[in-house]
Amino acid sequence: MSLHSKRKRTTIAAAVMVLFVATGYLGNESAFADEKPAVNKEIVSPYQAYTYDLMSEHIRKLAEAYPELIQVKSIGKTAYGKEIIAVKLGKGEASVLIDGSQHAREWMGTNLILYMIDRYAYAYEHNMKYGDYVVRELLDHCSIWFIPMVNPDGVTLQQKGLDAFPEGARPGLLSMNGGSADFSRWKANAQGIDINRQYPAEWTGIRYSTKYPMYKNYKGSEPAETAEAQSMIRFTYDADPEIALSYHTSGRVLYWHFHTKPENLERDRKMAATLSGMTGYSVVKPEDYPSGGGFTDWFIAQFGRPGFTAELGPYHEETALPLWTFTDIWAENQTMGLYLASEGYKLSRQRYPIETVENKFQLLESVKLYNRPNESFPTGGETPAGPVVSDARMGGWFRISTWLGTKWVHLDKASYLQGHTEKFVQEIELQDATPLFKRPGAENQEPAGMLTPQNIGTLERWNDWVLIHTWGGDFWIPYKKRTEAQ
């Protein structure tokens, strides 16, 4: 076949794929439960260069279209004031993390992530499947955190050039680019620092680093120097994902190993082999002395959890991938996020062996709320005293519904009753001196005071105790030591 014929076929295939994207038929979604026809909201169109502004607009539209499913937050701000945006898709407590565009010219990862969010949300809303994955069931168990554009300043410079930056910054940017006004090869952030060489994972031993800021490979003067790396590190601790994946370009290869602990080798190797089988990407062999500084290098070393870096698309030197490559990239990666969520949920269950069981409690005081059954993950909020129902537990931790959503409380350190109190409004006669207690159950308690014989009104009852109101506040008294007034 002639080169002209090959190009013609590629162009036709891309045009057909654009039509499929526009009409909502891309992917292997299949109806699963809903009877009504699914309406495609057509928010993300991946056959275009996603600028920071367009990405932000489409993320806002996605959040508006799926308000119960998508949460959006800023995890930091760049040197030029751009928000680094994180998107949470799903309702599960377990989570995985997928990021893109750590390198400016590698914004194809942003296109892929945005389309993943669009298609997965669409499938969730209409209870559909992607491949073997029932999207709604999966995302109810494990959420996916996406950071579509880690490096918005660098992407803006690569796509728009000097005109997108203040006049005073332009001479420095030109100098870092070797005097050229063509920024299509730009890889760093707008300070000339390579973000994916900024993470504290054997940072001092990074190879092939330049000695000064430029369009690529400068690791900075110290690790986590940039706002982008600081934001990613801080957010990763907060989100506590079970698995991390970074999308880069190009070369169709998969990195998975960075001084991986022996006990994790088989686990991570199997996942890498599965991802390789899904995508066709070659698995990079582990090195004894790898050059570090990458985000997933740091994630693997710091957390001991699986981390992967996927190089999207055919090898393309020193610039962005052409948009027509998205056809194959989507075919190779369309179930990647769902696979990671499925594996992330399994890992979460190992780390947090949660028992699904209903328990009723009466909190006698306000209790701190946590995002995980672990004191390292406080929300900063509290739930007030009163009745609560827990649907799961892990040791002394219980999961409850709150004004912040589903959260955890640690009842080992709280004052509570097993079961709920019942309303009990009566007047009772105290025939003897009666001790007052802050909570029912006199064990290990000193009375808070004494009441002389008298008639008094009750509020609530719990087993053999009643709650009464006095001038000094509400107190519990033994129920068996009273006789009801006639």
Coordinates of C-alpha atoms in Angstrom, one line a residue:
M1 CA 0.0 0.0 0.0
S2 CA 1.3 3.5 -0.9
L3 CA 2.1 6.0 1.8
H4 CA -0.6 8.3 0.3
S5 CA -3.2 5.5 0.7
K6 CA -2.1 4.8 4.3
R7 CA -2.5 8.5 5.2
K8 CA -5.9 8.6 3.5
R9 CA -7.1 5.6 5.5
T10 CA -5.9 7.2 8.7
T11 CA -7.6 10.5 7.9
I12 CA -10.9 8.7 7.2
A13 CA -10.6 6.6 10.4
A14 CA -10.0 9.7 12.5
A15 CA -13.0 11.5 10.9
V16 CA -15.3 8.5 11.6
M17 CA -14.0 8.4 15.2
V18 CA -14.8 12.1 15.6
L19 CA -18.4 11.3 14.5
F20 CA -18.6 8.5 17.0
V21 CA -17.4 10.8 19.8
A22 CA -20.0 13.5 18.9
T23 CA -22.8 11.0 18.8
G24 CA -21.8 9.2 22.0
Y25 CA -21.0 5.8 20.5
L26 CA -17.3 5.7 21.3
G27 CA -16.3 2.9 23.7
N28 CA -18.0 -0.4 24.5
E29 CA -20.7 0.9 26.8
S30 CA -23.7 -1.4 26.9
A31 CA -27.1 -1.0 28.5
F32 CA -27.2 -2.7 31.9
A33 CA -30.3 -1.8 33.8
D34 CA -32.0 1.5 33.0
E35 CA -35.0 1.2 30.6
K36 CA -35.0 4.8 29.4
P37 CA -32.7 5.7 26.5
A38 CA -29.4 7.3 27.7
V39 CA -29.0 10.9 26.8
N40 CA -25.4 11.9 25.9
K41 CA -24.5 15.2 27.5
E42 CA -21.6 15.7 25.0
I43 CA -19.4 17.8 27.3
V44 CA -15.9 16.7 26.4
S45 CA -14.6 16.6 22.9
P46 CA -11.1 15.0 22.9
Y47 CA -10.1 15.8 19.3
Q48 CA -8.9 19.3 20.2
A49 CA -6.1 20.8 22.2
Y50 CA -7.4 21.4 25.8
T51 CA -6.1 24.7 27.0
Y52 CA -6.3 25.5 30.7
D53 CA -9.3 27.7 30.3
L54 CA -11.2 25.2 28.2
M55 CA -10.3 22.4 30.6
S56 CA -11.6 24.4 33.5
E57 CA -14.8 25.3 31.7
H58 CA -15.5 21.6 30.8
I59 CA -14.7 20.5 34.4
R60 CA -17.3 23.0 35.7
K61 CA -19.9 21.7 33.2
L62 CA -19.2 18.1 34.2
A63 CA -19.7 19.0 37.8
E64 CA -22.9 20.7 37.0
A65 CA -24.1 17.8 34.9
Y66 CA -23.3 15.2 37.6
P67 CA -23.6 17.0 40.9
E68 CA -24.1 13.9 43.0
L69 CA -21.1 12.1 41.4
I70 CA -18.4 14.7 40.7
Q71 CA -16.6 16.9 43.2
V72 CA -14.0 19.6 42.2
K73 CA -11.4 21.2 44.4
S74 CA -8.3 23.3 43.9
I75 CA -5.2 21.6 45.4
G76 CA -2.8 24.6 44.9
K77 CA -1.9 27.6 42.7
T78 CA 0.9 28.0 40.3
A79 CA 3.5 30.8 40.2
Y80 CA 1.2 32.5 37.6
G81 CA -2.0 32.1 39.6
K82 CA -3.6 29.1 37.9
E83 CA -5.5 26.7 40.1
I84 CA -4.3 23.1 40.0
I85 CA -7.7 21.3 39.8
A86 CA -8.5 17.9 41.2
V87 CA -11.7 16.1 40.2
K88 CA -13.2 13.3 42.3
L89 CA -15.4 10.8 40.4
G90 CA -17.4 8.4 42.5
K91 CA -18.9 7.8 46.0
G92 CA -16.6 5.2 47.4
E93 CA -14.3 5.7 50.4
A94 CA -11.4 3.9 48.8
S95 CA -9.6 5.9 46.1
V96 CA -7.1 5.8 43.3
L97 CA -5.3 8.8 41.7
I98 CA -4.7 9.5 38.0
D99 CA -2.8 12.6 36.8
G100 CA -1.8 14.1 33.5
S101 CA 0.3 16.9 32.0
Q102 CA 3.1 17.0 34.5
H103 CA 5.1 17.9 31.4
A104 CA 3.9 20.8 29.3
R105 CA 4.0 19.2 25.8
E106 CA 2.4 16.0 27.1
W107 CA -1.2 17.4 27.4
M108 CA -2.7 14.5 25.6
G109 CA -3.0 13.0 29.1
T110 CA -5.4 15.9 29.9
N111 CA -7.6 15.0 26.9
L112 CA -7.6 11.3 28.0
I113 CA -8.5 12.1 31.6
L114 CA -11.3 14.5 30.7
Y115 CA -12.8 12.0 28.4
M116 CA -12.5 9.3 31.0
I117 CA -14.4 11.5 33.5
D118 CA -17.1 12.2 30.8
R119 CA -17.6 8.6 29.7
Y120 CA -17.5 7.1 33.2
A121 CA -19.9 9.6 34.6
Y122 CA -22.2 9.0 31.7
A123 CA -22.1 5.2 32.2
Y124 CA -22.6 5.6 36.0
E125 CA -25.7 7.8 35.6
H126 CA -27.3 5.4 33.2
N127 CA -26.1 2.2 35.0
M128 CA -24.1 1.0 32.0
K129 CA -21.0 -1.2 31.7
Y130 CA -17.6 -0.6 30.3
G131 CA -16.2 -3.9 29.3
D132 CA -16.7 -6.2 32.3
Y133 CA -17.0 -3.3 34.7
V134 CA -20.4 -2.2 36.1
V135 CA -19.5 1.4 36.5
R136 CA -22.1 2.4 39.1
E137 CA -21.3 -0.5 41.4
L138 CA -17.5 0.0 41.1
L139 CA -17.5 3.8 41.7
D140 CA -19.8 3.3 44.7
H141 CA -17.0 1.4 46.3
C142 CA -13.9 3.2 45.0
S143 CA -13.6 6.8 43.8
I144 CA -11.1 8.0 41.2
W145 CA -9.3 11.2 41.9
F146 CA -8.2 12.9 38.6
I147 CA -5.7 15.8 38.3
P148 CA -6.1 16.5 34.6
M149 CA -3.4 19.2 34.3
V150 CA -0.6 19.3 37.0
N151 CA 1.4 21.9 35.0
P152 CA -1.1 24.5 33.7
D153 CA 1.6 27.2 33.3
G154 CA 3.8 25.0 31.3
V155 CA 0.9 23.7 29.1
T156 CA -0.2 27.3 28.5
L157 CA 3.3 28.3 27.4
Q158 CA 3.6 25.3 25.1
Q159 CA 0.2 25.9 23.5
K160 CA 0.0 29.7 23.4
G161 CA 3.6 31.0 23.6
L162 CA 4.8 34.3 25.1
D163 CA 1.6 36.3 24.5
A164 CA -0.1 34.4 27.3
F165 CA 2.4 35.7 29.9
P166 CA 3.2 39.1 31.4
E167 CA 5.5 41.2 29.3
G168 CA 8.1 41.3 32.1
A169 CA 8.3 37.5 32.1
R170 CA 8.9 37.1 28.4
P171 CA 12.7 37.8 28.2
G172 CA 13.3 35.1 30.9
L173 CA 11.1 32.6 29.1
L174 CA 12.8 33.3 25.8
S175 CA 16.2 32.8 27.4
M176 CA 15.2 29.4 28.9
N177 CA 14.0 28.4 25.5
G178 CA 17.4 29.1 23.8
G179 CA 16.2 32.4 22.3
S180 CA 13.4 30.7 20.3
A181 CA 9.9 32.0 20.3
D182 CA 8.6 28.5 19.3
F183 CA 7.7 26.8 22.5
S184 CA 6.2 23.6 21.0
R185 CA 9.0 21.6 22.6
W186 CA 8.5 23.1 26.1
K187 CA 8.4 20.4 28.8
A188 CA 9.0 22.3 32.1
N189 CA 6.8 24.6 34.1
A190 CA 7.0 28.4 33.4
Q191 CA 10.0 28.7 35.8
G192 CA 12.0 26.3 33.7
I193 CA 11.8 23.4 36.2
D194 CA 10.8 19.9 35.3
I195 CA 8.0 19.0 37.7
N196 CA 8.5 15.3 37.3
R197 CA 12.1 15.6 38.6
Q198 CA 10.9 17.5 41.7
Y199 CA 9.7 14.7 43.9
P200 CA 11.8 13.6 46.9
A201 CA 12.8 10.1 45.6
E202 CA 16.6 9.9 45.3
W203 CA 16.4 13.4 44.0
T204 CA 20.2 14.0 44.4
G205 CA 21.0 11.1 42.1
I206 CA 18.8 12.2 39.1
R207 CA 20.7 11.8 35.9
Y208 CA 21.0 14.1 32.9
S209 CA 19.8 17.2 34.8
T210 CA 20.8 20.6 33.3
K211 CA 22.5 23.1 35.6
Y212 CA 20.1 25.9 35.0
P213 CA 16.4 26.4 34.2
M214 CA 15.4 25.6 30.6
Y215 CA 12.7 24.0 28.5
K216 CA 13.4 20.5 29.9
N217 CA 15.3 18.4 32.4
Y218 CA 16.2 21.0 35.1
K219 CA 15.4 19.4 38.4
G220 CA 15.5 22.6 40.4
S221 CA 17.7 23.7 43.3
E222 CA 15.9 21.4 45.8
P223 CA 13.2 18.8 45.8
A224 CA 9.5 20.0 46.0
E225 CA 10.6 23.5 45.2
T226 CA 7.8 24.2 42.8
A227 CA 4.1 24.9 43.7
E228 CA 3.1 22.1 41.4
A229 CA 5.1 19.4 43.2
Q230 CA 4.2 20.7 46.7
S231 CA 0.5 20.6 45.7
M232 CA 0.8 17.0 44.4
I233 CA 2.6 15.8 47.5
R234 CA 0.2 17.5 49.9
F235 CA -2.9 16.3 48.0
T236 CA -1.6 12.7 47.8
Y237 CA -1.2 12.6 51.6
D238 CA -4.8 14.0 52.0
A239 CA -6.4 11.7 49.4
D240 CA -4.5 8.6 50.5
P241 CA -5.0 6.7 47.2
E242 CA -4.3 3.0 47.0
I243 CA -2.8 3.2 43.5
A244 CA -1.3 6.1 41.5
L245 CA -1.0 6.5 37.7
S246 CA 0.7 9.3 35.8
Y247 CA 0.0 9.8 32.1
H248 CA 2.9 11.0 30.0
T249 CA 3.8 10.9 26.3
S250 CA 5.2 9.2 24.3
G251 CA 6.5 5.7 23.4
R252 CA 3.7 3.2 24.5
V253 CA 5.7 1.9 27.5
L254 CA 4.8 1.4 31.1
Y255 CA 7.0 2.0 34.2
W256 CA 6.0 0.3 37.4
H257 CA 9.1 -0.3 39.6
F258 CA 11.1 2.0 41.8
H259 CA 13.0 0.2 44.5
T260 CA 9.8 -1.7 45.1
K261 CA 9.8 -3.7 48.4
P262 CA 10.3 -7.4 47.9
E263 CA 6.9 -8.2 49.6
N264 CA 5.2 -6.0 47.0
L265 CA 7.0 -7.2 43.9
E266 CA 4.7 -10.0 42.8
R267 CA 1.6 -7.8 43.5
D268 CA 2.9 -4.9 41.4
R269 CA 4.3 -7.1 38.7
K270 CA 1.0 -8.8 38.1
M271 CA -0.8 -5.4 37.9
A272 CA 1.8 -4.1 35.4
A273 CA 1.3 -7.3 33.3
T274 CA -2.4 -6.8 33.3
L275 CA -2.1 -3.1 32.3
S276 CA 0.4 -4.1 29.6
G277 CA -2.1 -6.7 28.3
M278 CA -4.9 -4.1 28.3
T279 CA -2.9 -1.4 26.5
G280 CA -0.3 -3.2 24.5
Y281 CA 2.3 -1.0 26.2
S282 CA 5.7 -2.6 26.9
V283 CA 6.7 -3.1 30.5
V284 CA 10.0 -1.4 31.3
K285 CA 12.3 -3.7 33.2
P286 CA 13.4 -2.7 36.7
E287 CA 16.8 -1.1 37.1
D288 CA 19.1 -1.5 40.1
Y289 CA 19.9 2.2 40.1
P290 CA 17.0 4.1 38.6
S291 CA 17.1 7.8 38.1
G292 CA 14.4 9.1 40.5
G293 CA 12.5 12.3 41.1
G294 CA 9.3 11.2 39.4
F295 CA 5.9 11.4 41.0
T296 CA 5.2 7.6 40.9
D297 CA 8.8 7.0 42.0
W298 CA 8.0 9.0 45.2
F299 CA 4.6 7.4 45.6
I300 CA 6.0 3.8 45.4
A301 CA 8.8 4.6 47.8
Q302 CA 6.8 6.7 50.3
F303 CA 3.6 4.6 50.5
G304 CA 4.7 1.1 49.4
R305 CA 1.7 1.0 47.0
P306 CA 1.5 0.4 43.3
G307 CA 2.5 3.3 41.1
F308 CA 2.6 3.4 37.3
T309 CA 3.7 5.8 34.6
A310 CA 2.2 5.2 31.2
E311 CA 3.8 6.8 28.1
L312 CA 0.9 7.4 25.7
G313 CA 1.0 7.2 21.9
P314 CA 3.7 6.3 19.4
Y315 CA 7.1 7.8 20.0
H316 CA 7.1 11.5 19.0
E317 CA 10.2 13.6 19.5
E318 CA 10.2 16.9 21.3
T319 CA 6.6 18.1 20.9
A320 CA 3.0 17.2 21.6
L321 CA 1.3 14.1 20.1
P322 CA -1.0 14.9 17.1
L323 CA -4.7 14.8 17.9
W324 CA -5.3 11.9 15.5
T325 CA -3.4 9.6 17.9
F326 CA -6.3 9.9 20.4
T327 CA -8.2 7.2 18.6
D328 CA -5.8 4.5 19.5
I329 CA -5.0 6.0 22.9
W330 CA -8.6 5.8 24.0
A331 CA -9.0 2.3 22.7
E332 CA -6.0 1.3 24.7
N333 CA -6.9 3.1 27.9
Q334 CA -10.7 3.3 28.1
T335 CA -11.0 0.8 30.9
M336 CA -7.7 1.7 32.6
G337 CA -9.3 3.9 35.3
L338 CA -12.0 1.3 36.1
Y339 CA -9.4 -1.5 36.4
L340 CA -7.4 0.6 38.8
A341 CA -10.5 1.4 40.8
S342 CA -11.3 -2.3 41.0
E343 CA -7.8 -3.2 42.3
G344 CA -7.8 -0.1 44.6
Y345 CA -10.9 -1.3 46.3
K346 CA -9.3 -4.7 46.9
L347 CA -6.2 -3.1 48.4
S348 CA -8.3 -0.8 50.6
R349 CA -10.2 -3.8 52.0
Q350 CA -6.9 -5.3 52.9
R351 CA -5.6 -2.2 54.6
Y352 CA -9.0 -1.5 56.3
P353 CA -10.7 -4.8 57.1
I354 CA -14.1 -3.3 57.5
E355 CA -17.1 -5.3 58.8
T356 CA -20.5 -4.4 57.3
V357 CA -22.9 -4.5 60.1
E358 CA -25.5 -2.1 61.5
N359 CA -25.1 -0.6 65.0
K360 CA -27.2 2.0 66.8
F361 CA -25.5 4.4 69.2
Q362 CA -26.5 7.4 71.4
L363 CA -23.7 9.9 71.4
L364 CA -23.6 11.6 74.8
E365 CA -21.1 14.3 73.5
S366 CA -19.9 15.6 70.2
V367 CA -17.4 13.4 68.4
K368 CA -14.7 14.2 65.9
L369 CA -15.2 13.0 62.3
Y370 CA -12.6 11.3 60.2
N371 CA -12.3 10.5 56.4
R372 CA -10.8 7.1 57.2
P373 CA -10.8 4.8 60.2
N374 CA -7.4 6.3 61.1
E375 CA -6.6 9.3 63.3
S376 CA -4.3 10.6 60.5
F377 CA -7.3 11.7 58.5
P378 CA -9.4 14.1 60.5
T379 CA -12.1 16.2 58.6
G380 CA -11.9 19.0 61.1
G381 CA -15.6 18.7 61.8
E382 CA -17.7 17.0 64.5
T383 CA -21.0 15.3 64.8
P384 CA -23.2 16.5 67.8
A385 CA -24.5 14.4 70.6
G386 CA -27.6 12.4 69.7
P387 CA -28.7 9.1 68.0
V388 CA -26.6 7.8 65.2
V389 CA -26.7 4.6 63.0
S390 CA -23.5 3.0 61.8
D391 CA -23.5 0.8 58.7
A392 CA -19.9 -0.5 59.1
R393 CA -17.2 -0.9 61.7
M394 CA -13.5 -1.6 62.1
G395 CA -12.4 -2.2 65.7
G396 CA -13.5 0.8 67.7
W397 CA -14.2 2.8 64.5
F398 CA -17.8 3.2 63.1
R399 CA -19.0 4.6 59.8
I400 CA -22.0 7.0 60.0
S401 CA -23.8 9.4 57.8
T402 CA -23.2 13.1 58.7
W403 CA -23.6 16.6 57.3
L404 CA -20.2 16.1 55.6
G405 CA -21.3 12.8 54.0
T406 CA -20.2 9.4 55.1
K407 CA -17.5 9.7 57.8
W408 CA -15.9 7.7 60.6
V409 CA -16.0 8.2 64.4
H410 CA -13.7 6.6 67.0
L411 CA -16.0 5.5 69.8
D412 CA -13.2 4.0 71.9
K413 CA -12.6 7.5 73.0
A414 CA -16.1 8.8 73.2
S415 CA -19.0 8.7 75.6
Y416 CA -21.9 6.9 74.1
L417 CA -24.7 4.4 74.7
Q418 CA -25.2 1.1 72.9
G419 CA -28.6 1.5 71.2
H420 CA -30.9 4.6 71.2
T421 CA -32.7 6.3 74.0
E422 CA -36.5 6.6 73.8
K423 CA -38.6 9.6 74.6
F424 CA -39.9 9.3 78.2
V425 CA -41.8 12.4 79.4
Q426 CA -43.3 11.8 82.8
E427 CA -43.3 13.2 86.3
I428 CA -41.7 10.8 88.8
E429 CA -41.4 10.9 92.5
L430 CA -38.0 10.5 94.1
Q431 CA -38.6 8.9 97.5
D432 CA -35.0 8.8 98.5
A433 CA -31.9 10.9 98.0
T434 CA -30.8 10.1 94.4
P435 CA -27.3 10.4 92.9
L436 CA -26.9 12.3 89.6
F437 CA -24.7 11.1 86.8
K438 CA -23.4 12.6 83.5
R439 CA -24.2 9.4 81.7
P440 CA -26.1 6.2 82.5
G441 CA -24.2 3.4 84.1
A442 CA -22.6 4.1 87.5
E443 CA -19.5 2.1 86.9
N444 CA -16.3 4.1 87.2
Q445 CA -18.3 7.3 87.8
E446 CA -18.5 9.6 90.7
P447 CA -21.9 11.2 91.2
A448 CA -22.1 14.8 89.9
G449 CA -24.4 15.6 92.8
M450 CA -27.5 14.5 94.8
L451 CA -31.2 15.2 94.6
T452 CA -33.4 15.3 97.7
P453 CA -36.7 13.4 97.6
Q454 CA -39.0 15.4 95.3
N455 CA -41.2 15.1 92.1
I456 CA -39.3 15.8 88.9
G457 CA -39.9 15.5 85.1
T458 CA -38.1 13.0 82.9
L459 CA -37.0 13.5 79.3
E460 CA -35.6 10.2 78.0
R461 CA -35.1 6.6 79.0
W462 CA -32.3 4.1 78.3
N463 CA -32.6 0.6 79.9
D464 CA -32.8 1.2 83.7
W465 CA -31.9 4.9 83.5
V466 CA -33.8 8.1 82.9
L467 CA -32.6 11.5 81.9
I468 CA -34.0 14.4 84.0
H469 CA -33.7 18.2 83.8
T470 CA -32.5 20.1 86.9
W471 CA -31.5 23.7 87.5
G472 CA -27.9 22.5 87.1
G473 CA -28.4 20.8 83.8
D474 CA -29.5 17.4 82.5
F475 CA -28.5 14.3 84.4
W476 CA -29.1 10.6 84.4
I477 CA -30.5 8.7 87.4
P478 CA -31.1 5.0 88.0
Y479 CA -34.6 4.1 86.8
K480 CA -35.3 1.4 89.3
K481 CA -34.9 3.9 92.2
R482 CA -37.9 5.9 91.4
T483 CA -41.6 5.4 91.6
E484 CA -43.9 7.2 89.2
A485 CA -46.1 9.9 90.6
Q486 CA -49.8 8.8 90.8

